CSV table of C-alpha atoms in Angstrom, one decimal:
chain,number,residue,atom,x,y,z
H,1,UNK,CA,-160.8,-125.6,-57.5
H,2,UNK,CA,-159.3,-125.4,-54.0
H,3,UNK,CA,-155.9,-124.6,-55.4
H,4,UNK,CA,-157.4,-121.8,-57.5
H,5,UNK,CA,-159.1,-120.3,-54.4
H,6,UNK,CA,-155.9,-120.4,-52.4
H,7,UNK,CA,-154.1,-118.7,-55.2
H,8,UNK,CA,-156.8,-116.0,-55.5
H,9,UNK,CA,-156.7,-115.5,-51.8
H,10,UNK,CA,-153.0,-115.1,-51.8
H,11,UNK,CA,-153.2,-112.5,-54.6
H,12,UNK,CA,-155.8,-110.5,-52.6
H,13,UNK,CA,-153.5,-110.5,-49.6
H,14,UNK,CA,-150.7,-109.2,-51.7
H,15,UNK,CA,-152.8,-106.5,-53.2
H,16,UNK,CA,-154.1,-105.4,-49.8
H,17,UNK,CA,-150.5,-105.2,-48.4
H,18,UNK,CA,-149.4,-103.2,-51.4
H,19,UNK,CA,-152.3,-100.8,-51.1
H,20,UNK,CA,-151.5,-100.2,-47.4
H,21,UNK,CA,-147.8,-99.6,-48.2
H,22,UNK,CA,-148.8,-97.0,-50.8
H,23,UNK,CA,-151.1,-95.3,-48.4
H,24,UNK,CA,-148.5,-95.1,-45.7
H,25,UNK,CA,-145.9,-93.8,-48.2
H,26,UNK,CA,-148.0,-90.9,-49.3
H,27,UNK,CA,-149.7,-90.1,-46.0
H,28,UNK,CA,-146.7,-90.5,-43.7
H,29,UNK,CA,-146.3,-86.7,-43.4
H,30,UNK,CA,-149.9,-85.7,-43.3
H,31,UNK,CA,-153.4,-86.8,-42.3
H,32,UNK,CA,-155.2,-89.2,-44.6
H,33,UNK,CA,-158.6,-88.0,-45.7
H,34,UNK,CA,-161.3,-90.7,-45.8
H,35,UNK,CA,-165.1,-90.9,-45.5
H,36,UNK,CA,-165.0,-94.7,-45.0
H,37,UNK,CA,-166.7,-95.9,-41.8
H,38,UNK,CA,-164.0,-98.2,-40.3
H,39,UNK,CA,-165.6,-98.9,-36.9
H,40,UNK,CA,-168.8,-96.9,-36.2
H,41,UNK,CA,-170.3,-93.4,-36.7
H,42,UNK,CA,-168.7,-92.0,-33.6
H,43,UNK,CA,-165.2,-93.0,-34.8
H,44,UNK,CA,-165.9,-91.5,-38.2
H,45,UNK,CA,-167.0,-88.2,-36.6
H,46,UNK,CA,-163.8,-88.2,-34.5
H,47,UNK,CA,-161.7,-88.8,-37.7
H,48,UNK,CA,-163.4,-86.0,-39.6
H,49,UNK,CA,-162.9,-83.6,-36.6
H,50,UNK,CA,-159.3,-84.5,-36.4
H,51,UNK,CA,-158.9,-84.0,-40.2
H,52,UNK,CA,-160.5,-80.5,-39.8
H,53,UNK,CA,-158.2,-79.6,-36.8
H,54,UNK,CA,-155.1,-80.9,-38.7
H,55,UNK,CA,-155.9,-78.7,-41.7
H,56,UNK,CA,-156.7,-75.7,-39.5
H,57,UNK,CA,-153.4,-75.9,-37.6
H,58,UNK,CA,-151.5,-76.4,-40.8
H,59,UNK,CA,-153.2,-73.4,-42.4
H,60,UNK,CA,-152.5,-71.3,-39.3
H,61,UNK,CA,-148.9,-72.4,-39.2
H,62,UNK,CA,-148.4,-71.3,-42.9
H,63,UNK,CA,-150.1,-68.0,-42.1
H,64,UNK,CA,-147.7,-67.5,-39.1
H,65,UNK,CA,-144.8,-68.1,-41.4
H,66,UNK,CA,-146.0,-65.4,-43.8
H,67,UNK,CA,-146.3,-63.0,-40.9
H,68,UNK,CA,-142.7,-63.9,-39.8
H,69,UNK,CA,-141.5,-63.3,-43.4
H,70,UNK,CA,-143.2,-59.9,-43.5
H,71,UNK,CA,-141.9,-58.9,-40.0
H,72,UNK,CA,-138.4,-59.9,-41.1
H,73,UNK,CA,-138.7,-57.8,-44.2
H,74,UNK,CA,-139.9,-54.8,-42.1
H,75,UNK,CA,-136.9,-55.3,-39.8
H,76,UNK,CA,-134.4,-55.6,-42.6
H,77,UNK,CA,-135.8,-52.4,-44.3
H,78,UNK,CA,-135.8,-50.7,-40.9
H,79,UNK,CA,-132.1,-51.6,-40.4
H,80,UNK,CA,-131.2,-50.2,-43.8
H,81,UNK,CA,-133.3,-47.1,-43.0
H,82,UNK,CA,-131.5,-46.7,-39.7
H,83,UNK,CA,-128.1,-47.1,-41.3
H,84,UNK,CA,-128.8,-44.5,-44.0
H,85,UNK,CA,-130.5,-42.1,-41.6
H,86,UNK,CA,-127.8,-42.3,-39.0
H,87,UNK,CA,-125.1,-41.5,-41.5
H,88,UNK,CA,-127.1,-38.6,-42.8
H,89,UNK,CA,-127.6,-37.4,-39.2
H,90,UNK,CA,-123.9,-37.6,-38.5
H,91,UNK,CA,-123.0,-35.8,-41.8
H,92,UNK,CA,-125.5,-33.0,-41.0
H,93,UNK,CA,-124.3,-32.6,-37.4
H,94,UNK,CA,-120.7,-32.6,-38.5
H,95,UNK,CA,-121.4,-29.9,-41.2
H,96,UNK,CA,-123.2,-27.8,-38.6
H,97,UNK,CA,-120.3,-28.2,-36.1
H,98,UNK,CA,-117.7,-27.4,-38.7
H,99,UNK,CA,-119.5,-24.2,-39.7
H,100,UNK,CA,-120.7,-23.1,-36.3
H,101,UNK,CA,-118.6,-20.0,-36.0
H,102,UNK,CA,-121.2,-17.9,-37.7
H,103,UNK,CA,-124.1,-20.2,-37.2
H,104,UNK,CA,-126.6,-17.3,-36.8
H,105,UNK,CA,-125.6,-16.1,-40.3
H,106,UNK,CA,-125.0,-19.5,-41.9
H,107,UNK,CA,-128.6,-20.6,-42.4
H,108,UNK,CA,-127.5,-23.9,-44.0
H,109,UNK,CA,-125.2,-24.9,-41.1
H,110,UNK,CA,-127.9,-24.1,-38.6
H,111,UNK,CA,-130.5,-26.1,-40.6
H,112,UNK,CA,-128.1,-29.0,-41.0
H,113,UNK,CA,-127.4,-29.1,-37.2
H,114,UNK,CA,-131.2,-29.0,-36.4
H,115,UNK,CA,-132.1,-31.6,-39.0
H,116,UNK,CA,-129.2,-33.9,-37.9
H,117,UNK,CA,-130.3,-33.8,-34.3
H,118,UNK,CA,-134.0,-34.5,-35.3
H,119,UNK,CA,-132.9,-37.3,-37.7
H,120,UNK,CA,-131.0,-38.9,-34.8
H,121,UNK,CA,-134.3,-39.1,-32.7
H,122,UNK,CA,-136.2,-40.5,-35.7
H,123,UNK,CA,-133.7,-43.3,-36.1
H,124,UNK,CA,-133.8,-44.0,-32.4
H,125,UNK,CA,-137.5,-44.4,-32.7
H,126,UNK,CA,-137.0,-46.7,-35.7
H,127,UNK,CA,-134.5,-48.8,-33.7
H,128,UNK,CA,-137.0,-49.1,-30.8
H,129,UNK,CA,-139.7,-50.2,-33.3
H,130,UNK,CA,-137.4,-52.9,-34.7
H,131,UNK,CA,-136.7,-54.2,-31.2
H,132,UNK,CA,-140.4,-54.1,-30.4
H,133,UNK,CA,-141.2,-56.0,-33.6
H,134,UNK,CA,-138.7,-58.6,-32.8
H,135,UNK,CA,-139.8,-59.1,-29.2
H,136,UNK,CA,-143.5,-58.8,-29.6
H,137,UNK,CA,-144.1,-60.4,-33.0
H,138,UNK,CA,-141.1,-62.3,-34.5
H,139,UNK,CA,-139.9,-64.2,-31.4
H,140,UNK,CA,-143.3,-65.4,-30.1
H,141,UNK,CA,-144.5,-66.5,-33.5
H,142,UNK,CA,-141.2,-68.2,-34.5
H,143,UNK,CA,-141.3,-70.0,-31.2
H,144,UNK,CA,-144.8,-71.3,-31.8
H,145,UNK,CA,-144.1,-72.4,-35.4
H,146,UNK,CA,-141.1,-74.4,-34.3
H,147,UNK,CA,-142.5,-75.4,-30.9
H,148,UNK,CA,-143.0,-78.9,-29.8
H,149,UNK,CA,-146.7,-78.6,-28.8
H,150,UNK,CA,-147.7,-78.2,-32.4
H,151,UNK,CA,-145.5,-80.9,-33.8
H,152,UNK,CA,-146.4,-83.3,-31.0
H,153,UNK,CA,-150.1,-82.8,-31.6
H,154,UNK,CA,-149.7,-83.3,-35.3
H,155,UNK,CA,-147.7,-86.4,-34.8
H,156,UNK,CA,-150.5,-87.8,-32.6
H,157,UNK,CA,-152.9,-87.1,-35.4
H,158,UNK,CA,-150.6,-88.8,-37.9
H,159,UNK,CA,-150.3,-91.8,-35.7
H,160,UNK,CA,-154.1,-92.0,-35.4
H,161,UNK,CA,-154.4,-91.7,-39.2
H,162,UNK,CA,-151.9,-94.6,-39.7
H,163,UNK,CA,-153.7,-96.7,-37.1
H,164,UNK,CA,-157.0,-96.0,-38.8
H,165,UNK,CA,-155.6,-97.2,-42.1
H,166,UNK,CA,-154.4,-100.4,-40.4
H,167,UNK,CA,-157.9,-100.9,-38.9
H,168,UNK,CA,-159.5,-100.4,-42.3
H,169,UNK,CA,-157.2,-103.1,-43.7
H,170,UNK,CA,-158.0,-105.5,-40.8
H,171,UNK,CA,-161.7,-104.8,-41.1
H,172,UNK,CA,-161.4,-106.1,-44.7
H,173,UNK,CA,-159.4,-109.0,-43.4
H,174,UNK,CA,-162.0,-109.9,-40.9
H,175,UNK,CA,-164.8,-109.8,-43.5
H,176,UNK,CA,-162.7,-111.9,-45.8
H,177,UNK,CA,-162.0,-114.5,-43.2
H,178,UNK,CA,-165.6,-114.6,-42.1
H,179,UNK,CA,-166.5,-115.6,-45.7
H,180,UNK,CA,-163.8,-118.2,-45.7
H,181,UNK,CA,-165.1,-119.7,-42.4
H,182,UNK,CA,-168.6,-119.9,-43.8
H,183,UNK,CA,-167.2,-121.6,-46.9
H,184,UNK,CA,-164.9,-123.9,-45.0
H,185,UNK,CA,-165.4,-123.9,-41.2
H,186,UNK,CA,-162.2,-125.8,-40.5
H,187,UNK,CA,-160.2,-125.1,-37.2
H,188,UNK,CA,-157.4,-123.4,-39.1
H,189,UNK,CA,-159.8,-120.9,-40.7
H,190,UNK,CA,-161.7,-120.3,-37.5
H,191,UNK,CA,-158.4,-119.7,-35.6
H,192,UNK,CA,-157.3,-117.1,-38.2
H,193,UNK,CA,-160.7,-115.4,-38.0
H,194,UNK,CA,-160.4,-115.2,-34.2
H,195,UNK,CA,-156.9,-113.8,-34.5
H,196,UNK,CA,-158.0,-111.1,-36.9
H,197,UNK,CA,-161.0,-110.2,-34.8
H,198,UNK,CA,-158.8,-109.9,-31.7
H,199,UNK,CA,-156.4,-107.6,-33.5
H,200,UNK,CA,-159.4,-105.5,-34.7
H,201,UNK,CA,-160.7,-105.2,-31.1
H,202,UNK,CA,-157.2,-104.2,-30.0
H,203,UNK,CA,-157.0,-101.5,-32.7
H,204,UNK,CA,-160.4,-100.3,-31.8
H,205,UNK,CA,-159.5,-99.8,-28.2
H,206,UNK,CA,-156.2,-98.1,-29.0
H,207,UNK,CA,-157.9,-95.8,-31.6
H,208,UNK,CA,-160.4,-94.6,-29.0
H,209,UNK,CA,-157.6,-93.6,-26.6
H,210,UNK,CA,-155.3,-92.1,-29.2
H,211,UNK,CA,-158.2,-90.3,-31.0
H,212,UNK,CA,-159.2,-88.5,-27.8
H,213,UNK,CA,-155.6,-87.6,-27.0
H,214,UNK,CA,-154.9,-86.3,-30.5
H,215,UNK,CA,-158.2,-84.3,-30.7
H,216,UNK,CA,-157.5,-82.6,-27.3
H,217,UNK,CA,-153.9,-81.8,-28.3
H,218,UNK,CA,-154.8,-80.3,-31.7
H,219,UNK,CA,-157.8,-78.4,-30.3
H,220,UNK,CA,-155.5,-76.8,-27.7
H,221,UNK,CA,-152.9,-75.9,-30.3
H,222,UNK,CA,-155.5,-74.4,-32.7
H,223,UNK,CA,-156.9,-72.2,-29.9
H,224,UNK,CA,-153.4,-71.0,-29.0
H,225,UNK,CA,-152.5,-70.4,-32.6
H,226,UNK,CA,-155.5,-68.2,-33.2
H,227,UNK,CA,-155.1,-66.3,-29.9
H,228,UNK,CA,-151.4,-65.7,-30.2
H,229,UNK,CA,-151.6,-64.7,-33.9
H,230,UNK,CA,-154.4,-62.3,-33.3
H,231,UNK,CA,-152.5,-60.7,-30.4
H,232,UNK,CA,-149.3,-60.3,-32.5
H,233,UNK,CA,-151.2,-58.8,-35.5
H,234,UNK,CA,-152.6,-56.2,-33.1
H,235,UNK,CA,-149.1,-55.6,-31.8
H,236,UNK,CA,-147.9,-54.9,-35.3
């Protein structure tokens, strides 16, 4: 019977480790969603708040990327517009110059010269708009999307998520060892329980510190994302 129990316990340990490995594999680049109370209600609320912030900053980042794509398209179209308009302006001005001897009588030459000069000013305005679009929209949003504050904050949240998964596993381990101690209160089992409980307390303390740090960092990034994106949309 004892041998059977040891074998069953060993299998449970292996399954728990495999489950943790799978969780880490699929959540290593994101924030793991969970409604399980690992420590207490306060920690669960912090976890849910972090998850909300993580999703919000990810959504804002994707929206910013779409704005960048649109602004890049506007700039590209603007450059082609400038290129075509500038050539047309030069052709019109050249035609007007080449036929300027009787410009008062040559209505087409006069019109071409006037239009060419006007076209030149239009393309200058388009060029100024492209520069403004780049400096006021593209560059600031690109910098934020690729900036370290966003990535650093999200990495903190991911670390917290992984630590929480580890704590969830240790909570199960503590419960399992408590049962084992009740069944067989030998020194070896008691020592293993105390070790698991100590690890759980260490994780709890580390989670409290990291959770506050990650929440503050993500909240600051979220606020900056919303403010900057709103300002750049107005600038467009």
